[in-house]
Amino acid sequence: MPSWLKSQMQKAFYEKNRYQIKLLNQCWFFYRKKHC
């Protein structure tokens, strides 16, 4: 997982931002699919 995504995730979890967590999860899913 890229560092920028990791820090965004931690921030979202810290703020308990469900919408952002969902968004980042999708982001990560597409990113992984594209790069594998």
N, CA, C and O atoms as a GROMACS GRO file, in nm:
protein
  144
    1MET      N    1   0.084  -0.119   0.000
    1MET     CA    2   0.000   0.000   0.000
    1MET      C    3   0.088   0.125   0.000
    1MET      O    4   0.179   0.137   0.082
    2PRO      N    5   0.062   0.217  -0.091
    2PRO     CA    6   0.144   0.339  -0.095
    2PRO      C    7   0.132   0.421   0.034
    2PRO      O    8   0.029   0.417   0.101
    3SER      N    9   0.236   0.493   0.065
    3SER     CA   10   0.239   0.568   0.191
    3SER      C   11   0.132   0.677   0.196
    3SER      O   12   0.075   0.702   0.302
    4TRP      N   13   0.106   0.741   0.083
    4TRP     CA   14   0.005   0.848   0.083
    4TRP      C   15  -0.133   0.792   0.119
    4TRP      O   16  -0.212   0.855   0.189
    5LEU      N   17  -0.159   0.671   0.069
    5LEU     CA   18  -0.288   0.608   0.096
    5LEU      C   19  -0.297   0.566   0.243
    5LEU      O   20  -0.402   0.578   0.306
    6LYS      N   21  -0.186   0.519   0.294
    6LYS     CA   22  -0.180   0.477   0.434
    6LYS      C   23  -0.210   0.594   0.528
    6LYS      O   24  -0.288   0.582   0.622
    7SER      N   25  -0.148   0.706   0.500
    7SER     CA   26  -0.169   0.823   0.587
    7SER      C   27  -0.312   0.875   0.576
    7SER      O   28  -0.370   0.919   0.675
    8GLN      N   29  -0.369   0.870   0.457
    8GLN     CA   30  -0.508   0.910   0.438
    8GLN      C   31  -0.602   0.819   0.516
    8GLN      O   32  -0.698   0.864   0.578
    9MET      N   33  -0.570   0.690   0.512
    9MET     CA   34  -0.650   0.591   0.584
    9MET      C   35  -0.648   0.618   0.734
    9MET      O   36  -0.752   0.620   0.799
   10GLN      N   37  -0.528   0.640   0.787
   10GLN     CA   38  -0.513   0.665   0.930
   10GLN      C   39  -0.591   0.790   0.970
   10GLN      O   40  -0.654   0.794   1.076
   11LYS      N   41  -0.584   0.892   0.886
   11LYS     CA   42  -0.655   1.016   0.914
   11LYS      C   43  -0.806   0.991   0.915
   11LYS      O   44  -0.876   1.040   1.003
   12ALA      N   45  -0.854   0.917   0.819
   12ALA     CA   46  -0.997   0.888   0.809
   12ALA      C   47  -1.045   0.806   0.930
   12ALA      O   48  -1.152   0.832   0.985
   13PHE      N   49  -0.964   0.708   0.970
   13PHE     CA   50  -1.000   0.626   1.086
   13PHE      C   51  -0.998   0.710   1.213
   13PHE      O   52  -1.082   0.694   1.301
   14TYR      N   53  -0.900   0.799   1.221
   14TYR     CA   54  -0.888   0.885   1.339
   14TYR      C   55  -1.010   0.975   1.352
   14TYR      O   56  -1.060   0.998   1.462
   15GLU      N   57  -1.057   1.025   1.238
   15GLU     CA   58  -1.174   1.113   1.237
   15GLU      C   59  -1.304   1.035   1.230
   15GLU      O   60  -1.413   1.093   1.229
   16LYS      N   61  -1.293   0.901   1.224
   16LYS     CA   62  -1.409   0.812   1.211
   16LYS      C   63  -1.496   0.854   1.092
   16LYS      O   64  -1.619   0.858   1.099
   17ASN      N   65  -1.427   0.884   0.983
   17ASN     CA   66  -1.494   0.931   0.862
   17ASN      C   67  -1.529   0.811   0.775
   17ASN      O   68  -1.448   0.763   0.696
   18ARG      N   69  -1.652   0.764   0.790
   18ARG     CA   70  -1.693   0.642   0.720
   18ARG      C   71  -1.693   0.658   0.570
   18ARG      O   72  -1.651   0.568   0.497
   19TYR      N   73  -1.740   0.772   0.523
   19TYR     CA   74  -1.747   0.797   0.379
   19TYR      C   75  -1.607   0.790   0.318
   19TYR      O   76  -1.587   0.728   0.213
   20GLN      N   77  -1.512   0.855   0.383
   20GLN     CA   78  -1.376   0.857   0.331
   20GLN      C   79  -1.313   0.718   0.336
   20GLN      O   80  -1.240   0.680   0.244
   21ILE      N   81  -1.340   0.644   0.442
   21ILE     CA   82  -1.286   0.509   0.454
   21ILE      C   83  -1.337   0.423   0.339
   21ILE      O   84  -1.262   0.347   0.278
   22LYS      N   85  -1.466   0.437   0.310
   22LYS     CA   86  -1.525   0.361   0.200
   22LYS      C   87  -1.459   0.398   0.068
   22LYS      O   88  -1.427   0.312  -0.014
   23LEU      N   89  -1.441   0.528   0.050
   23LEU     CA   90  -1.381   0.581  -0.072
   23LEU      C   91  -1.238   0.529  -0.088
   23LEU      O   92  -1.198   0.487  -0.197
   24LEU      N   93  -1.162   0.534   0.020
   24LEU     CA   94  -1.023   0.490   0.015
   24LEU      C   95  -1.013   0.340  -0.009
   24LEU      O   96  -0.921   0.293  -0.076
   25ASN      N   97  -1.108   0.266   0.046
   25ASN     CA   98  -1.109   0.122   0.022
   25ASN      C   99  -1.129   0.090  -0.125
   25ASN      O  100  -1.063   0.002  -0.180
   26GLN      N  101  -1.220   0.162  -0.188
   26GLN     CA  102  -1.244   0.143  -0.331
   26GLN      C  103  -1.120   0.182  -0.409
   26GLN      O  104  -1.080   0.115  -0.504
   27CYS      N  105  -1.062   0.293  -0.368
   27CYS     CA  106  -0.940   0.343  -0.430
   27CYS      C  107  -0.831   0.235  -0.429
   27CYS      O  108  -0.769   0.207  -0.531
   28TRP      N  109  -0.810   0.176  -0.312
   28TRP     CA  110  -0.709   0.074  -0.292
   28TRP      C  111  -0.740  -0.050  -0.374
   28TRP      O  112  -0.650  -0.112  -0.431
   29PHE      N  113  -0.868  -0.086  -0.379
   29PHE     CA  114  -0.912  -0.202  -0.454
   29PHE      C  115  -0.880  -0.186  -0.603
   29PHE      O  116  -0.826  -0.277  -0.666
   30PHE      N  117  -0.913  -0.070  -0.658
   30PHE     CA  118  -0.885  -0.044  -0.800
   30PHE      C  119  -0.737  -0.037  -0.826
   30PHE      O  120  -0.688  -0.087  -0.927
   31TYR      N  121  -0.666   0.027  -0.735
   31TYR     CA  122  -0.521   0.042  -0.747
   31TYR      C  123  -0.453  -0.094  -0.753
   31TYR      O  124  -0.366  -0.118  -0.836
   32ARG      N  125  -0.496  -0.183  -0.662
   32ARG     CA  126  -0.439  -0.317  -0.655
   32ARG      C  127  -0.470  -0.396  -0.781
   32ARG      O  128  -0.384  -0.466  -0.835
   33LYS      N  129  -0.594  -0.384  -0.828
   33LYS     CA  130  -0.637  -0.458  -0.946
   33LYS      C  131  -0.557  -0.415  -1.068
   33LYS      O  132  -0.521  -0.497  -1.152
   34LYS      N  133  -0.530  -0.286  -1.077
   34LYS     CA  134  -0.460  -0.229  -1.191
   34LYS      C  135  -0.312  -0.267  -1.190
   34LYS      O  136  -0.252  -0.289  -1.295
   35HIS      N  137  -0.254  -0.274  -1.073
   35HIS     CA  138  -0.109  -0.296  -1.062
   35HIS      C  139  -0.068  -0.441  -1.044
   35HIS      O  140   0.051  -0.471  -1.035
   36CYS      N  141  -0.165  -0.531  -1.038
   36CYS     CA  142  -0.130  -0.672  -1.020
   36CYS      C  143  -0.147  -0.751  -1.148
   36CYS      O  144  -0.122  -0.872  -1.150
   0.00000   0.00000   0.00000
